[in-house]
Amino acid sequence: MRSKMMGCREEHQSTHGSVLGGKPNHCVIYPPKSSIVAEELERRNNDWLNSSSSSSSSSGTYRFVRTKVASDLMVQVGDFSFHLHKLAMVSKSGYLNRLVFAKRSEGHGHNGGSLKIVLDDLPGGTNTFESIANFCYGFKVDVTATSIAPLYCAANFLEMSDDLHQGNLISKTEAFLSFAIFSSWKDTFKVLKSCESVSPWSKDLLIVKQCSDAIAWKASTDPKAFTLGQNSNGNLNVGESSDTWWFQDVSTLRIDHFIQVIESIKRKGVKPELVGSCIAHWTAKWFSGTTFVFDDPTIFKHLTQKLQRITIESLINMLPAEKNSVSCNFLLYLVKLGLKIQVNSELLSKLETRIASMLEQCCAQDLLVKNYGDKDTTYDVGIVIRVVKAYVLLALKNSRARLCIVGRLIDGYLTLIARDINLTLIDFKLLVDALPTNARSCDNNLYRAIDMYLKAHPSLMEEERASVCKAMEYHRLSEDARQHAMRNGRLPLKIVTEFMLLEQVKMARSISVSKSNINPRTTTQVIMKMNNKKCLEKGFIAPQKEIMLIRKEVENMKMQLNQLQMCKLKLQKQVQRSCIK
């Protein structure tokens, strides 16, 4: 298919209505006729294309235009020199026109020699300037989605507008650039990727914004409405969720371009939950453990850490503010990264507060954030301790019922991590003690976690085991849990003895309460009834004998109470001896 657009003839295969895509968009620019007839731009060094990335091997490489007129202008771009003609170049470039005029004003070129111009900061470098030279001499220029952004930036740098020459390079490249961005999903990303080499020109010329807006529009639209093409791995972008199909391609973007895309997507009204999930997807792709992935291994370590810090701070700042738009687990992961990279403390505190406000809606699995060191715990306990402490500061005015929800959450989390042999006693205790005592109405889950921890750490000293059990209270355990604790050989003797003592005291109180609730008149009436029944069979029993029976019952109760008191004293002495040892 061939179509004309603002003097630029594009050759591309139409694929509208197909998610499978087709050949990438391709443009052939046919420039206006040049004032100088040239045969071709001759390359004296045939290895130029292979050596363009190495300054040492490309030094002294030249380009000559074959014409009947000798060249009078040398343009140096990087390590490459182009022997050209002023008339052909300045007629289409306002920037070169000014430089040539300034050189001649300084007296250069009056003796018949060539003027020399150096363009070290030309966007796109040597490859792009060769295309520009071809355009100025009337040769056709092949352009793709990968090369169009650098060429457009270079045309603006050289001021190649229609004011100098109708159908100049700016208008022609601009036409194909807009077409490539909005016609194909695949080409939009190619254009955006090529912008990395021509920053900040691509940003100032709004190429990045155009690409971001196009991606946002397509992400909120039925993917079958435009050309998707294939992703960077050559796999077709089909079979994805109807809401998240665009995550994979967006996650390939560099952080600054990713920020632009997310801002455009937010303005487009995409659901906050999808935006949060996309940010999490990008983070998971770019961060492996806590190591940032770089294409260039020569970047210095301090620069790497600085870029990491800027990246994490940018991710935190771009998070949707809406409640539940981002998972608690992902936010904890950001805290982990932020602590390692030492991001802004105020920003980190704000993030911890946000997580703390979500704890009442979380489950224990949400708190599991993996560590990657061999000697580290399986899961990062430190970040959970920080968040729980932040919650306690927020929850001072909360009802006890809400505190107990978080209490059950933390006890469940302790149960999940208790078997980790690398979990230190200090971290376990800090997490147990992070909540106030009124945050637990029942200690059954806490007891289970403590028992699992003691089982996984058999080398703990008696004092250490006692300190672990300190937060567990007898009266907050169920009857079954108490009975199990009193028979549990992993618990320290002090705790077992204390539980047994409290069990005896409980029994004593129960008997004492029963005794105090006895009504003499009622007891007498019961006995009288029994006696009256016996009287019918054996005759009348004297009132004096009835009184003796009551007294005997009271004496039995006193004896039982004394025995319990003696048992209590013995247990107290055992506890004291065990403490001395």
C-alpha atoms as one frame of an Amber mdcrd trajectory, in Angstrom:
protein
   0.000   0.000   0.000   1.319   3.469  -0.874   0.008   6.726   0.513   1.160
  10.350   0.403   1.345  12.517   3.485   2.765  16.073   3.454   5.219  15.340
   0.660   6.533  12.199   2.339   5.778   8.923   0.577   5.266   6.048   3.004
   5.408   2.383   2.092   3.809   0.164   4.699   1.587  -2.853   5.014  -1.844
  -2.025   6.373  -2.817  -4.220   9.294  -5.751  -2.365  10.847  -8.258  -4.638
  12.542  -5.726  -7.409  13.161  -4.076  -8.087  16.487  -1.450 -10.145  14.713
   0.113  -7.106  13.072   2.352  -7.311  10.049   5.501  -5.730   8.674   6.676
  -2.648  10.584   5.782   0.773   9.167   8.398   2.007   6.707   8.743   5.426
   5.103  10.722   6.508   2.034  11.268  10.276   2.006  11.667  11.809  -1.416
  13.190  15.263  -0.924  12.865  18.280  -3.238  15.391  18.617  -6.009  18.837
  19.754  -4.913  20.676  22.697  -6.420  23.753  20.493  -6.791  23.656  17.321
  -8.870  25.392  14.506  -6.991  25.952  10.880  -7.890  26.219   9.430  -4.392
  27.697   9.875  -0.937  30.838   7.778  -1.194  32.166   5.888   1.814  35.925
   5.645   1.700  36.015   3.233   4.630  33.863   0.177   3.899  33.975  -0.842
   7.543  32.376   2.391   8.719  29.057   0.889   9.679  30.725  -1.811  11.779
  33.109   0.607  13.444  30.699   3.416  14.263  30.496   2.369  17.896  34.274
   2.489  18.427  35.999   5.861  18.362  39.469   4.335  18.104  38.821   2.371
  14.933  36.675   5.043  13.228  39.074   7.975  13.535  39.937   9.537  10.163
  36.921   8.093   8.320  35.580  10.328   5.521  32.467  10.778   3.385  32.724
  12.394  -0.056  29.934  13.474  -2.332  30.657  12.621  -5.941  29.992  15.776
  -7.953  31.671  17.787 -10.707  32.146  20.603  -8.212  34.793  20.373  -5.511
  33.544  20.259  -1.966  33.873  23.434   0.076  32.437  22.386   3.429  33.635
  19.778   5.886  31.237  18.792   8.684  32.673  16.706  11.498  30.220  14.618
  13.513  32.002  12.753  16.268  35.009  11.029  14.654  33.608  11.165  11.141
  34.154  13.880   8.545  31.743  14.676   5.711  33.114  16.584   2.668  30.075
  18.434   1.345  28.977  21.621  -0.404  27.787  24.747   1.347  25.068  25.479
  -1.184  23.393  22.093  -0.769  23.510  22.152   3.024  22.810  25.767   3.989
  19.838  25.993   1.628  17.933  23.588   3.858  19.509  24.213   7.297  19.169
  27.522   9.072  21.630  26.430  11.749  24.374  25.519   9.240  23.657  28.731
   7.370  24.427  30.795  10.482  27.572  28.799  11.270  28.896  29.179   7.716
  28.174  32.913   7.753  29.947  33.261  11.122  32.985  31.324   9.869  33.261
  33.450   6.760  32.957  36.597   8.843  35.944  35.395  10.825  37.959  35.051
   7.622  37.758  31.278   7.146  37.528  29.852   3.612  38.640  32.991   1.728
  41.731  31.285   0.275  39.752  28.599  -1.511  39.907  26.116   1.357  36.961
  24.296   2.879  35.115  25.576   5.888  35.105  23.177   8.831  32.102  22.849
  11.147  31.992  20.548  14.175  28.631  19.098  15.305  29.474  17.109  18.416
  26.024  17.466  19.984  23.907  16.570  16.961  21.002  14.288  18.033  21.360
  10.845  16.486  25.068  11.184  15.667  26.750  10.076  12.460  24.060   7.763
  11.117  21.437  10.463  11.361  23.638  13.113   9.757  24.330  10.821   6.802
  20.573  10.588   6.209  20.347  14.388   6.418  23.174  14.788   3.906  21.414
  12.393   1.528  18.215  14.429   1.911  20.011  17.716   1.190  21.528  16.270
  -2.018  18.197  14.908  -3.247  18.668  11.229  -2.430  15.737   9.304  -0.991
  15.925   8.485   2.702  14.600   5.256   4.216  13.006   5.807   7.629  11.574
   3.346  10.150   9.974   3.656  13.572  13.411   3.103  15.100  15.152   5.912
  13.197  12.397   8.522  12.856  12.734  10.145  16.308  16.516  10.831  16.028
  16.018  12.126  12.476  13.190  14.437  13.552  15.261  15.751  16.481  18.284
  16.329  14.236  16.108  18.163  11.675  14.916  20.502  14.435  18.477  20.904
  15.729  19.613  21.977  12.241  16.465  24.141  11.798  15.343  22.453   8.577
  11.927  24.091   8.391   9.647  24.876   5.458  10.528  28.567   5.859  13.862
  27.781   4.166  12.636  25.247   1.631   9.147  23.963   0.949   8.827  20.286
   1.884  11.849  20.430   4.162  12.869  17.641   6.523  11.027  18.764   9.682
   7.581  18.606   8.099   8.269  15.292   6.369   9.647  13.524   9.451   6.888
  14.976  11.620   4.229  13.470   9.365   5.645   9.943   9.496   6.414  10.263
  13.222   2.753  10.936  14.047   1.649   8.134  11.761   4.047   5.599  13.336
   3.091   6.550  16.888  -0.650   6.264  16.498  -0.993   3.504  13.895   0.907
   0.638  15.552   1.293  -0.428  19.187   4.640  -2.046  18.408   5.999   0.992
  16.569   4.946   3.309  19.383   7.330   1.489  21.697  10.062   1.459  19.053
   9.808   5.216  18.722   9.821   5.667  22.501  12.811   3.354  22.882  14.765
   5.329  20.264  14.081   8.515  22.255  16.502   7.313  24.933  19.471   8.229
  22.722  18.201  11.725  21.881  17.177  13.082  25.281  16.369  15.853  26.116
  15.462  16.769  22.522  12.793  14.085  22.336  11.214  15.422  25.517  11.364
  19.085  24.475   9.858  18.256  21.082   7.030  16.359  22.856   7.825  13.033
  21.175   7.813  11.253  24.552   4.495  12.883  25.446   2.933  11.876  22.126
   4.063   8.276  22.626   2.828   8.264  26.232  -0.569   9.637  25.239  -0.835
   7.072  22.434  -0.002   4.215  24.804  -2.518   5.520  27.357  -5.225   5.767
  24.717  -4.524   2.255  23.441  -4.290   0.793  26.967  -7.819   2.023  27.665
  -9.145   0.805  24.301 -10.026  -2.560  22.834  -6.665  -3.919  21.560  -8.322
  -5.136  18.360  -8.986  -1.534  17.364  -5.367  -1.009  16.338  -2.233  -2.908
  15.322  -0.560  -4.699  18.220   2.180  -6.529  16.385   4.651  -8.606  18.362
   6.411  -7.868  21.601  10.162  -7.578  22.067  10.508 -11.354  22.496   8.744
 -12.055  19.239   5.650 -13.359  21.009   2.237 -12.149  20.019   0.485  -9.958
  22.564  -2.636 -12.085  22.686  -4.079 -14.247  25.399  -3.484 -11.617  28.088
  -6.152 -10.435  30.488  -8.542  -7.959  28.896  -7.423  -5.359  31.454  -3.712
  -6.105  31.825  -2.595  -7.066  28.302  -0.472  -3.901  28.065   1.556  -4.490
  31.270   4.324  -6.526  29.635   5.223  -3.941  26.990   4.937  -0.955  29.318
   7.275  -2.680  31.793  10.095  -2.577  29.215  10.274   1.218  29.399  13.003
   3.186  31.127  11.932   4.824  34.393  11.580   8.380  33.028   9.480   7.191
  30.093   7.509   4.863  32.363   6.626   7.838  34.590   5.348   9.744  31.567
   3.234   6.790  30.456   1.734   6.306  33.934   0.857  10.016  34.152  -0.881
   9.794  30.774  -2.717   6.636  31.814  -3.934   8.326  35.008  -5.227  11.293
  33.000  -7.026   8.859  30.717  -9.040   7.609  33.700  -7.724   4.045  33.902
  -8.784   2.369  37.159  -6.362   3.027  40.054  -6.124  -0.718  40.775  -4.788
  -1.313  37.245  -2.323   1.548  37.554  -1.050   0.147  40.851  -0.736  -3.343
  39.382   1.183  -1.976  36.386   3.658  -0.192  38.688   4.121  -3.443  40.630
   4.676  -5.337  37.373   7.321  -2.839  36.229   9.100  -3.035  39.583   9.146
  -6.836  39.526  10.663  -6.791  36.023  13.401  -4.247  36.711  14.368  -5.337
  40.199  15.666  -8.823  40.924  15.897  -9.110  44.684  17.349  -5.717  45.478
  19.745  -5.525  42.542  19.023  -3.058  39.769  19.481  -4.438  36.262  21.629
  -2.279  33.969  22.470  -2.732  30.312  25.729  -0.811  30.727  28.120  -2.623
  33.116  30.557   0.329  33.168  28.307   2.516  35.353  30.015   3.294  38.636
  28.576   1.873  41.829  27.725   5.221  43.400  25.878   6.249  40.236  24.040
   2.954  40.278  22.885   3.515  43.848  21.859   7.076  43.027  19.793   5.880
  40.075  18.252   3.182  42.251  17.272   5.756  44.856  15.748   8.094  42.277
  13.871   5.177  40.733  12.357   3.954  44.012  11.417   7.476  45.084   9.765
   8.010  41.705   7.798   4.773  42.048   6.579   5.770  45.518   5.556   9.232
  44.332   3.588   7.916  41.355   1.533   5.400  43.369  -2.227   6.008  43.080
  -3.554   7.694  46.214  -6.829   5.773  46.189  -7.361   3.273  49.007  -6.611
  -0.372  48.127  -5.235   0.622  44.703  -1.920  -1.054  45.596  -1.422  -4.318
  47.494   0.065  -4.329  50.978   2.671  -6.871  49.880   3.975  -4.628  47.092
   4.145  -1.625  49.421   6.165  -3.681  51.895   8.494  -4.634  49.062   8.980
  -0.955  48.260   9.800  -0.315  51.925  12.392  -3.083  51.763  13.988  -1.576
  48.650  13.804   1.915  50.121  15.590   0.889  53.303  18.373  -0.811  51.382
  18.895   2.081  48.982  18.363   4.731  51.689  15.606   6.730  50.057  14.224
   9.914  51.568  13.237   9.142  55.179  10.120  11.308  55.064   8.914   9.505
  51.942   9.632   6.145  53.568   7.729   7.112  56.724   4.761   8.145  54.598
   4.809   4.766  52.884   4.971   2.898  56.214   1.996   4.897  57.495   0.021
   3.950  54.391   0.734   0.262  54.974  -0.179   0.605  58.668  -3.590   1.956
  57.697  -4.173  -1.207  55.601  -3.251  -3.822  58.239  -6.795  -4.376  59.452
  -7.760  -5.587  55.950  -4.685  -7.792  55.416  -4.048 -11.499  55.864  -0.820
 -13.012  57.196   0.407 -13.996  53.714   0.303 -10.330  52.659   3.159  -9.617
  55.066   5.550 -12.150  53.524   8.344 -10.343  51.647  11.259 -12.574  50.698
  14.905 -12.035  51.496  17.609 -13.185  49.078  20.732 -13.615  51.198  21.861
 -17.104  52.228  22.174 -16.120  55.898  19.046 -13.963  55.964  15.674 -15.075
  57.186  13.402 -16.409  54.482  11.164 -13.379  54.913  12.023  -9.836  55.934
  10.765  -9.465  59.503  12.287  -6.035  60.083   9.928  -4.210  57.731   6.898
  -5.829  59.396   8.168  -4.694  62.810   8.478  -1.128  61.482   4.968  -1.172
  60.052   3.426  -2.619  63.235   5.079   0.105  65.298   3.683   2.679  62.879
   0.248   1.118  63.301   0.443   1.323  67.082   1.137   5.054  66.838  -1.913
   5.473  64.609  -4.174   3.153  66.606  -3.958   4.747  70.051  -7.593   5.840
  69.783  -8.819   2.692  68.031 -11.275   0.354  69.681  -9.992  -2.835  71.271
 -11.838  -4.874  68.649  -9.798  -3.266  65.865  -6.567  -3.788  67.791  -7.426
  -7.461  68.205  -7.816  -7.822  64.432  -4.204  -6.769  63.973  -3.217  -8.892
  66.969  -4.596 -11.993  65.245  -2.855 -10.918  62.020   0.565 -10.661  63.678
   0.131 -13.935  65.590  -0.733 -15.613  62.288   2.368 -14.075  60.686   4.492
 -15.319  63.619   3.144 -18.810  63.031   4.233 -18.635  59.367   7.810 -17.532
  60.112   8.449 -19.343  63.440  10.110 -22.395  61.853  12.802 -20.283  60.159
  16.111 -21.322  61.749  17.627 -17.923  60.823  14.952 -15.989  62.697  16.707
 -14.405  65.666  15.315 -14.301  69.165  15.496 -10.493  69.127  13.374 -10.149
  65.974  10.847 -12.683  67.226  10.494 -10.871  70.552  10.360  -7.421  68.932
   7.456  -8.515  66.784   5.667 -10.178  69.701   6.115  -7.105  71.886   5.352
  -4.550  69.162   1.633  -4.683  69.966   0.146  -3.548  73.279  -1.143  -6.212
  75.673  -4.789  -5.350  74.984  -4.328  -6.265  71.300  -4.776  -9.962  72.148
  -7.955 -11.389  73.609  -6.670 -14.933  73.158  -3.092 -16.222  73.195  -3.708
 -19.579  71.518  -2.124 -18.505  68.193   0.737 -16.817  70.038   1.330 -20.003
  72.043   1.348 -22.038  68.831   3.916 -19.681  67.273   6.097 -19.758  70.407
   5.969 -23.540  70.568   6.965 -23.778  66.872   9.820 -21.311  67.415  11.157
 -23.225  70.441  10.961 -26.469  68.498  12.937 -24.972  65.584  15.548 -23.465
  67.963  16.366 -26.210  70.504  19.713 -24.630  71.461  18.113 -21.674  73.253
  19.099 -21.207  76.894  16.521 -21.448  79.693  16.523 -17.670  80.153  16.056
 -17.106  76.428  13.115 -19.497  76.275  11.601 -17.769  79.293  11.918 -14.363
  77.607  10.138 -15.677  74.509   7.213 -16.862  76.633   6.976 -13.693  78.677
   4.222 -12.134  76.556   2.002 -15.241  76.836  -0.504 -15.090  79.697  -2.298
 -17.963  81.409  -5.747 -16.380  81.524  -5.733 -15.722  77.740  -5.265 -19.401
  76.855  -8.084 -21.838  76.314  -8.436 -24.811  78.640  -6.948 -27.178  76.030
  -4.008 -24.837  75.447  -3.337 -24.613  79.195  -3.332 -28.366  79.594  -0.976
 -28.696  76.631   1.359 -26.007  78.009   1.629 -27.726  81.423   2.771 -30.917
  79.693   5.039 -29.170  77.120   8.686 -30.049  77.720   9.875 -27.273  75.357
   8.561 -24.538  77.621  10.895 -23.314  80.392  10.345 -24.825  83.846   9.476
 -21.442  85.262   6.551 -21.019  82.868   5.284 -24.570  83.384   5.468 -24.191
  87.171   3.716 -20.851  87.037   0.936 -22.310  84.923   0.515 -25.242  87.316
   0.391 -22.868  90.264  -2.187 -20.689  88.582  -4.220 -23.797  87.748  -4.249
 -24.759  91.433  -5.175 -21.239  92.462  -7.978 -21.312  89.959  -9.295 -24.527
  91.485  -9.009 -23.073  94.989 -10.923 -20.001  93.988 -13.560 -22.133  92.397
 -14.037 -24.137  95.609 -13.950 -20.973  97.680 -16.617 -19.396  95.527 -18.690
 -22.532  95.786 -18.334 -22.463  99.587 -19.306 -18.807  99.858 -22.369 -19.443
  97.753 -23.694 -22.128 100.115 -26.871 -20.929 101.865 -27.192 -22.548 105.327
 -30.946 -22.335 105.223 -31.023 -23.951 101.798 -28.616 -26.665 102.942 -30.720
 -27.291 105.980 -33.834 -27.509 103.882 -32.202 -30.016 101.563 -31.038 -32.129
 104.464 -34.462 -31.831 106.134 -36.109 -33.066 102.986 -33.723 -35.981 102.826
 -34.308 -36.697 106.478 -38.038 -36.422 106.100 -37.841 -39.013 103.377 -35.810
 -41.275 105.637 -38.212 -40.655 108.488 -40.964 -42.161 106.511 -38.933 -45.357
 106.369 -36.870 -45.429 109.582 -38.429 -42.893 111.831 -37.578 -39.434 113.112
 -33.887 -38.248 113.389 -33.150 -35.741 116.180 -32.328 -32.091 115.203 -28.986
 -32.366 117.073 -27.805 -35.099 114.702 -28.765 -32.926 111.724 -26.532 -30.089
 112.983 -23.604 -32.494 113.393 -23.879 -33.562 109.753 -23.711 -29.957 108.574
 -20.648 -29.239 110.720 -18.895 -32.293 109.358 -19.437 -31.120 105.795 -17.953
 -27.702 106.574 -14.876 -29.310 108.204 -14.259 -31.385 105.066 -14.296 -28.250
 102.996 -11.820 -26.523 105.316  -9.446 -29.489 105.074  -9.504 -29.372 101.278
  -8.798 -25.655 101.310  -5.822 -26.131 103.664  -4.402 -28.793 101.384  -4.596
 -26.435  98.438  -2.827 -23.736 100.428  -0.006 -26.137 101.305   0.330 -27.134
  97.658   0.544 -23.486  96.730   3.399 -22.883  99.172   5.327 -25.866  97.849
   4.981 -24.702  94.274   6.179 -21.223  95.211   9.305 -22.692  96.839   9.977
 -24.738  93.675   9.727 -21.610  91.549  12.166 -19.769  93.826  14.686 -22.639
  93.712  14.494 -22.819  89.900  15.139 -19.065  89.672  18.208 -19.367  91.965
  19.623 -22.130  89.789
